[in-house]
Amino acid sequence: MVFPFEKWASLYSSPFNEQFYQDIAATLLGKIKGHPRSILEVGAGTGAATELLQRRYPEASIIATEPVEEMLKYCQKRALPGVRLLPLSAGELAFLGSRFDLVLGNI
């Protein structure tokens, strides 16, 4: 499947956009009570929010999905321990067949 975001990956990885998506994720995560042990991130993009998830919940098992190969490359460069990156779109999530304590998507 071809996604238009493929050609925009470098734009999404700019410092401004990284901060923008981390701010959104921080606001969303500020509303979470407790400490989720299993987390699914849908549409991880370049990994800005993924990094925040990993720092905030270092003991959690995190699966971050991103269907756009170029975006996933940026996410992989972060080398986040405990984060499993999968090249899946939201429509392919049934493949996981898992339950999660927290699902995050800040698209």
Short mmCIF file of N, CA and C in Angstrom, two decimals:
data_model
loop_
_atom_site.label_atom_id
_atom_site.label_comp_id
_atom_site.label_asym_id
_atom_site.label_seq_id
_atom_site.Cartn_x
_atom_site.Cartn_y
_atom_site.Cartn_z
N MET A 1 0.85 -1.18 0.00
CA MET A 1 0.00 0.00 0.00
C MET A 1 0.90 1.24 0.00
N VAL A 2 0.56 2.22 -0.79
CA VAL A 2 1.33 3.46 -0.87
C VAL A 2 0.62 4.55 -0.05
N PHE A 3 1.36 5.20 0.80
CA PHE A 3 0.82 6.25 1.64
C PHE A 3 1.49 7.57 1.26
N PRO A 4 0.74 8.66 1.18
CA PRO A 4 1.35 9.94 0.81
C PRO A 4 2.38 10.42 1.84
N PHE A 5 2.31 9.90 3.05
CA PHE A 5 3.24 10.32 4.09
C PHE A 5 4.67 9.88 3.80
N GLU A 6 4.83 8.92 2.91
CA GLU A 6 6.15 8.40 2.55
C GLU A 6 7.10 9.54 2.17
N LYS A 7 6.61 10.47 1.37
CA LYS A 7 7.46 11.57 0.91
C LYS A 7 7.58 12.70 1.93
N TRP A 8 6.79 12.66 2.99
CA TRP A 8 6.81 13.71 3.99
C TRP A 8 7.55 13.32 5.28
N ALA A 9 8.17 12.16 5.30
CA ALA A 9 8.82 11.67 6.53
C ALA A 9 9.85 12.66 7.07
N SER A 10 10.65 13.26 6.20
CA SER A 10 11.68 14.19 6.68
C SER A 10 11.05 15.45 7.29
N LEU A 11 9.91 15.87 6.76
CA LEU A 11 9.20 17.01 7.34
C LEU A 11 8.69 16.67 8.74
N TYR A 12 8.13 15.47 8.89
CA TYR A 12 7.62 15.05 10.19
C TYR A 12 8.72 14.90 11.22
N SER A 13 9.95 14.67 10.78
CA SER A 13 11.05 14.49 11.72
C SER A 13 11.74 15.81 12.07
N SER A 14 11.22 16.93 11.58
CA SER A 14 11.82 18.23 11.92
C SER A 14 11.63 18.52 13.41
N PRO A 15 12.53 19.29 14.01
CA PRO A 15 12.42 19.60 15.45
C PRO A 15 11.06 20.19 15.83
N PHE A 16 10.51 21.06 14.99
CA PHE A 16 9.20 21.66 15.30
C PHE A 16 8.12 20.58 15.39
N ASN A 17 8.06 19.70 14.39
CA ASN A 17 7.05 18.65 14.40
C ASN A 17 7.27 17.65 15.52
N GLU A 18 8.52 17.31 15.79
CA GLU A 18 8.81 16.39 16.89
C GLU A 18 8.25 16.96 18.19
N GLN A 19 8.51 18.23 18.45
CA GLN A 19 8.02 18.86 19.67
C GLN A 19 6.50 18.93 19.68
N PHE A 20 5.92 19.25 18.55
CA PHE A 20 4.47 19.33 18.42
C PHE A 20 3.81 18.00 18.82
N TYR A 21 4.31 16.89 18.27
CA TYR A 21 3.71 15.58 18.57
C TYR A 21 4.03 15.11 19.97
N GLN A 22 5.19 15.49 20.50
CA GLN A 22 5.47 15.15 21.89
C GLN A 22 4.57 15.93 22.84
N ASP A 23 4.27 17.18 22.51
CA ASP A 23 3.36 17.99 23.33
C ASP A 23 1.96 17.39 23.34
N ILE A 24 1.49 16.96 22.18
CA ILE A 24 0.17 16.32 22.12
C ILE A 24 0.15 15.06 22.96
N ALA A 25 1.17 14.23 22.79
CA ALA A 25 1.24 12.98 23.55
C ALA A 25 1.33 13.25 25.05
N ALA A 26 2.11 14.24 25.45
CA ALA A 26 2.24 14.57 26.87
C ALA A 26 0.89 14.99 27.45
N THR A 27 0.13 15.76 26.69
CA THR A 27 -1.20 16.18 27.15
C THR A 27 -2.12 14.96 27.31
N LEU A 28 -2.11 14.08 26.31
CA LEU A 28 -2.93 12.87 26.39
C LEU A 28 -2.49 11.99 27.56
N LEU A 29 -1.19 11.78 27.71
CA LEU A 29 -0.69 10.92 28.78
C LEU A 29 -0.92 11.51 30.15
N GLY A 30 -1.02 12.83 30.24
CA GLY A 30 -1.32 13.48 31.51
C GLY A 30 -2.69 13.13 32.04
N LYS A 31 -3.54 12.60 31.20
CA LYS A 31 -4.89 12.22 31.60
C LYS A 31 -4.97 10.75 32.05
N ILE A 32 -3.89 10.01 31.89
CA ILE A 32 -3.87 8.58 32.22
C ILE A 32 -3.61 8.39 33.70
N LYS A 33 -4.45 7.58 34.32
CA LYS A 33 -4.27 7.20 35.73
C LYS A 33 -3.63 5.82 35.76
N GLY A 34 -2.75 5.61 36.69
CA GLY A 34 -2.12 4.31 36.84
C GLY A 34 -0.94 4.13 35.91
N HIS A 35 -0.49 2.88 35.83
CA HIS A 35 0.70 2.55 35.04
C HIS A 35 0.39 1.36 34.14
N PRO A 36 0.06 1.63 32.89
CA PRO A 36 -0.24 0.54 31.98
C PRO A 36 0.98 -0.36 31.77
N ARG A 37 0.72 -1.65 31.68
CA ARG A 37 1.80 -2.61 31.47
C ARG A 37 1.95 -3.00 30.01
N SER A 38 0.86 -2.85 29.26
CA SER A 38 0.92 -3.16 27.83
C SER A 38 0.30 -2.00 27.06
N ILE A 39 1.06 -1.49 26.09
CA ILE A 39 0.66 -0.29 25.35
C ILE A 39 0.75 -0.54 23.86
N LEU A 40 -0.28 -0.07 23.16
CA LEU A 40 -0.29 -0.09 21.70
C LEU A 40 -0.33 1.34 21.21
N GLU A 41 0.62 1.71 20.37
CA GLU A 41 0.58 3.02 19.73
C GLU A 41 0.24 2.81 18.26
N VAL A 42 -0.81 3.45 17.81
CA VAL A 42 -1.27 3.35 16.43
C VAL A 42 -0.80 4.58 15.66
N GLY A 43 -0.07 4.35 14.58
CA GLY A 43 0.45 5.47 13.80
C GLY A 43 1.59 6.16 14.50
N ALA A 44 2.66 5.44 14.78
CA ALA A 44 3.79 5.97 15.54
C ALA A 44 4.57 7.06 14.81
N GLY A 45 4.42 7.13 13.50
CA GLY A 45 5.14 8.16 12.75
C GLY A 45 6.64 8.03 12.93
N THR A 46 7.29 9.12 13.28
CA THR A 46 8.74 9.12 13.45
C THR A 46 9.17 8.70 14.86
N GLY A 47 8.20 8.43 15.71
CA GLY A 47 8.51 7.94 17.06
C GLY A 47 8.57 8.99 18.14
N ALA A 48 8.13 10.20 17.86
CA ALA A 48 8.18 11.27 18.87
C ALA A 48 7.36 10.90 20.10
N ALA A 49 6.14 10.45 19.91
CA ALA A 49 5.30 10.05 21.04
C ALA A 49 5.76 8.71 21.61
N THR A 50 6.28 7.85 20.76
CA THR A 50 6.77 6.54 21.19
C THR A 50 7.87 6.73 22.23
N GLU A 51 8.77 7.66 21.96
CA GLU A 51 9.86 7.94 22.90
C GLU A 51 9.32 8.42 24.24
N LEU A 52 8.32 9.27 24.19
CA LEU A 52 7.70 9.77 25.41
C LEU A 52 7.03 8.62 26.19
N LEU A 53 6.34 7.75 25.48
CA LEU A 53 5.72 6.57 26.12
C LEU A 53 6.78 5.71 26.82
N GLN A 54 7.87 5.47 26.13
CA GLN A 54 8.93 4.62 26.68
C GLN A 54 9.57 5.25 27.91
N ARG A 55 9.76 6.57 27.90
CA ARG A 55 10.33 7.25 29.07
C ARG A 55 9.37 7.25 30.25
N ARG A 56 8.09 7.45 29.95
CA ARG A 56 7.10 7.54 31.03
C ARG A 56 6.76 6.17 31.62
N TYR A 57 6.75 5.14 30.77
CA TYR A 57 6.41 3.79 31.22
C TYR A 57 7.52 2.81 30.83
N PRO A 58 8.70 2.93 31.44
CA PRO A 58 9.84 2.11 31.03
C PRO A 58 9.65 0.61 31.27
N GLU A 59 8.77 0.25 32.17
CA GLU A 59 8.54 -1.17 32.46
C GLU A 59 7.47 -1.78 31.56
N ALA A 60 6.78 -0.96 30.80
CA ALA A 60 5.68 -1.45 29.96
C ALA A 60 6.19 -2.13 28.70
N SER A 61 5.39 -3.04 28.21
CA SER A 61 5.62 -3.64 26.90
C SER A 61 4.90 -2.75 25.89
N ILE A 62 5.64 -2.19 24.96
CA ILE A 62 5.07 -1.24 24.00
C ILE A 62 5.19 -1.78 22.59
N ILE A 63 4.06 -1.79 21.89
CA ILE A 63 4.04 -2.10 20.47
C ILE A 63 3.64 -0.82 19.75
N ALA A 64 4.50 -0.37 18.86
CA ALA A 64 4.23 0.84 18.07
C ALA A 64 4.06 0.42 16.62
N THR A 65 2.95 0.81 16.02
CA THR A 65 2.68 0.44 14.63
C THR A 65 2.79 1.67 13.74
N GLU A 66 3.29 1.44 12.54
CA GLU A 66 3.42 2.53 11.56
C GLU A 66 3.51 1.88 10.17
N PRO A 67 2.56 2.16 9.29
CA PRO A 67 2.57 1.52 7.98
C PRO A 67 3.53 2.15 6.96
N VAL A 68 3.99 3.37 7.22
CA VAL A 68 4.82 4.08 6.25
C VAL A 68 6.30 3.76 6.51
N GLU A 69 6.93 3.11 5.55
CA GLU A 69 8.30 2.63 5.71
C GLU A 69 9.28 3.74 6.08
N GLU A 70 9.19 4.88 5.41
CA GLU A 70 10.12 5.98 5.69
C GLU A 70 9.94 6.51 7.11
N MET A 71 8.70 6.59 7.58
CA MET A 71 8.44 7.03 8.95
C MET A 71 9.01 6.01 9.93
N LEU A 72 8.80 4.75 9.64
CA LEU A 72 9.27 3.68 10.51
C LEU A 72 10.80 3.71 10.64
N LYS A 73 11.49 4.09 9.58
CA LYS A 73 12.95 4.20 9.62
C LYS A 73 13.39 5.23 10.67
N TYR A 74 12.70 6.36 10.73
CA TYR A 74 13.03 7.38 11.73
C TYR A 74 12.77 6.83 13.13
N CYS A 75 11.69 6.12 13.27
CA CYS A 75 11.33 5.54 14.57
C CYS A 75 12.40 4.51 14.99
N GLN A 76 12.86 3.71 14.06
CA GLN A 76 13.87 2.69 14.35
C GLN A 76 15.19 3.31 14.79
N LYS A 77 15.52 4.48 14.26
CA LYS A 77 16.77 5.15 14.61
C LYS A 77 16.82 5.52 16.10
N ARG A 78 15.68 5.65 16.72
CA ARG A 78 15.63 6.00 18.14
C ARG A 78 16.10 4.83 19.02
N ALA A 79 16.02 3.62 18.50
CA ALA A 79 16.46 2.42 19.22
C ALA A 79 15.93 2.40 20.66
N LEU A 80 14.63 2.45 20.80
CA LEU A 80 14.01 2.51 22.11
C LEU A 80 13.90 1.11 22.73
N PRO A 81 14.53 0.90 23.89
CA PRO A 81 14.46 -0.42 24.52
C PRO A 81 13.03 -0.75 24.96
N GLY A 82 12.63 -1.98 24.76
CA GLY A 82 11.30 -2.42 25.18
C GLY A 82 10.19 -2.06 24.21
N VAL A 83 10.53 -1.43 23.09
CA VAL A 83 9.52 -1.04 22.09
C VAL A 83 9.64 -1.96 20.88
N ARG A 84 8.53 -2.55 20.53
CA ARG A 84 8.47 -3.41 19.34
C ARG A 84 7.79 -2.61 18.24
N LEU A 85 8.49 -2.42 17.13
CA LEU A 85 7.95 -1.66 16.00
C LEU A 85 7.41 -2.62 14.95
N LEU A 86 6.18 -2.37 14.51
CA LEU A 86 5.55 -3.22 13.50
C LEU A 86 5.04 -2.38 12.34
N PRO A 87 5.29 -2.81 11.11
CA PRO A 87 4.82 -2.07 9.92
C PRO A 87 3.37 -2.38 9.60
N LEU A 88 2.46 -1.91 10.46
CA LEU A 88 1.03 -2.19 10.30
C LEU A 88 0.22 -0.90 10.24
N SER A 89 -0.84 -0.93 9.45
CA SER A 89 -1.80 0.17 9.44
C SER A 89 -2.89 -0.12 10.47
N ALA A 90 -3.70 0.87 10.76
CA ALA A 90 -4.79 0.68 11.72
C ALA A 90 -5.73 -0.44 11.29
N GLY A 91 -5.91 -0.59 9.99
CA GLY A 91 -6.78 -1.64 9.47
C GLY A 91 -6.23 -3.04 9.63
N GLU A 92 -4.97 -3.15 9.98
CA GLU A 92 -4.34 -4.45 10.15
C GLU A 92 -4.14 -4.85 11.61
N LEU A 93 -4.67 -4.09 12.53
CA LEU A 93 -4.42 -4.34 13.94
C LEU A 93 -5.03 -5.63 14.47
N ALA A 94 -6.07 -6.13 13.83
CA ALA A 94 -6.67 -7.38 14.28
C ALA A 94 -5.64 -8.51 14.24
N PHE A 95 -4.64 -8.34 13.40
CA PHE A 95 -3.55 -9.31 13.29
C PHE A 95 -2.87 -9.55 14.64
N LEU A 96 -2.83 -8.51 15.47
CA LEU A 96 -2.14 -8.61 16.76
C LEU A 96 -2.85 -9.57 17.71
N GLY A 97 -4.18 -9.56 17.68
CA GLY A 97 -4.95 -10.45 18.54
C GLY A 97 -4.61 -10.32 20.02
N SER A 98 -4.30 -9.14 20.48
CA SER A 98 -3.89 -8.92 21.86
C SER A 98 -4.79 -7.91 22.54
N ARG A 99 -4.65 -7.86 23.86
CA ARG A 99 -5.32 -6.84 24.67
C ARG A 99 -4.26 -5.89 25.20
N PHE A 100 -4.65 -4.63 25.36
CA PHE A 100 -3.70 -3.62 25.83
C PHE A 100 -4.34 -2.80 26.94
N ASP A 101 -3.52 -2.37 27.89
CA ASP A 101 -3.99 -1.50 28.96
C ASP A 101 -4.18 -0.07 28.45
N LEU A 102 -3.42 0.29 27.43
CA LEU A 102 -3.49 1.65 26.88
C LEU A 102 -3.28 1.59 25.37
N VAL A 103 -4.13 2.30 24.65
CA VAL A 103 -3.97 2.45 23.19
C VAL A 103 -3.88 3.95 22.93
N LEU A 104 -2.80 4.34 22.24
CA LEU A 104 -2.57 5.75 21.96
C LEU A 104 -2.47 5.95 20.45
N GLY A 105 -3.15 6.97 19.98
CA GLY A 105 -3.05 7.37 18.59
C GLY A 105 -3.27 8.88 18.55
N ASN A 106 -2.28 9.64 18.17
CA ASN A 106 -2.46 11.11 18.16
C ASN A 106 -2.39 11.64 16.73
N ILE A 107 -3.08 10.95 15.87
CA ILE A 107 -3.10 11.30 14.45
C ILE A 107 -3.94 12.56 14.24
#
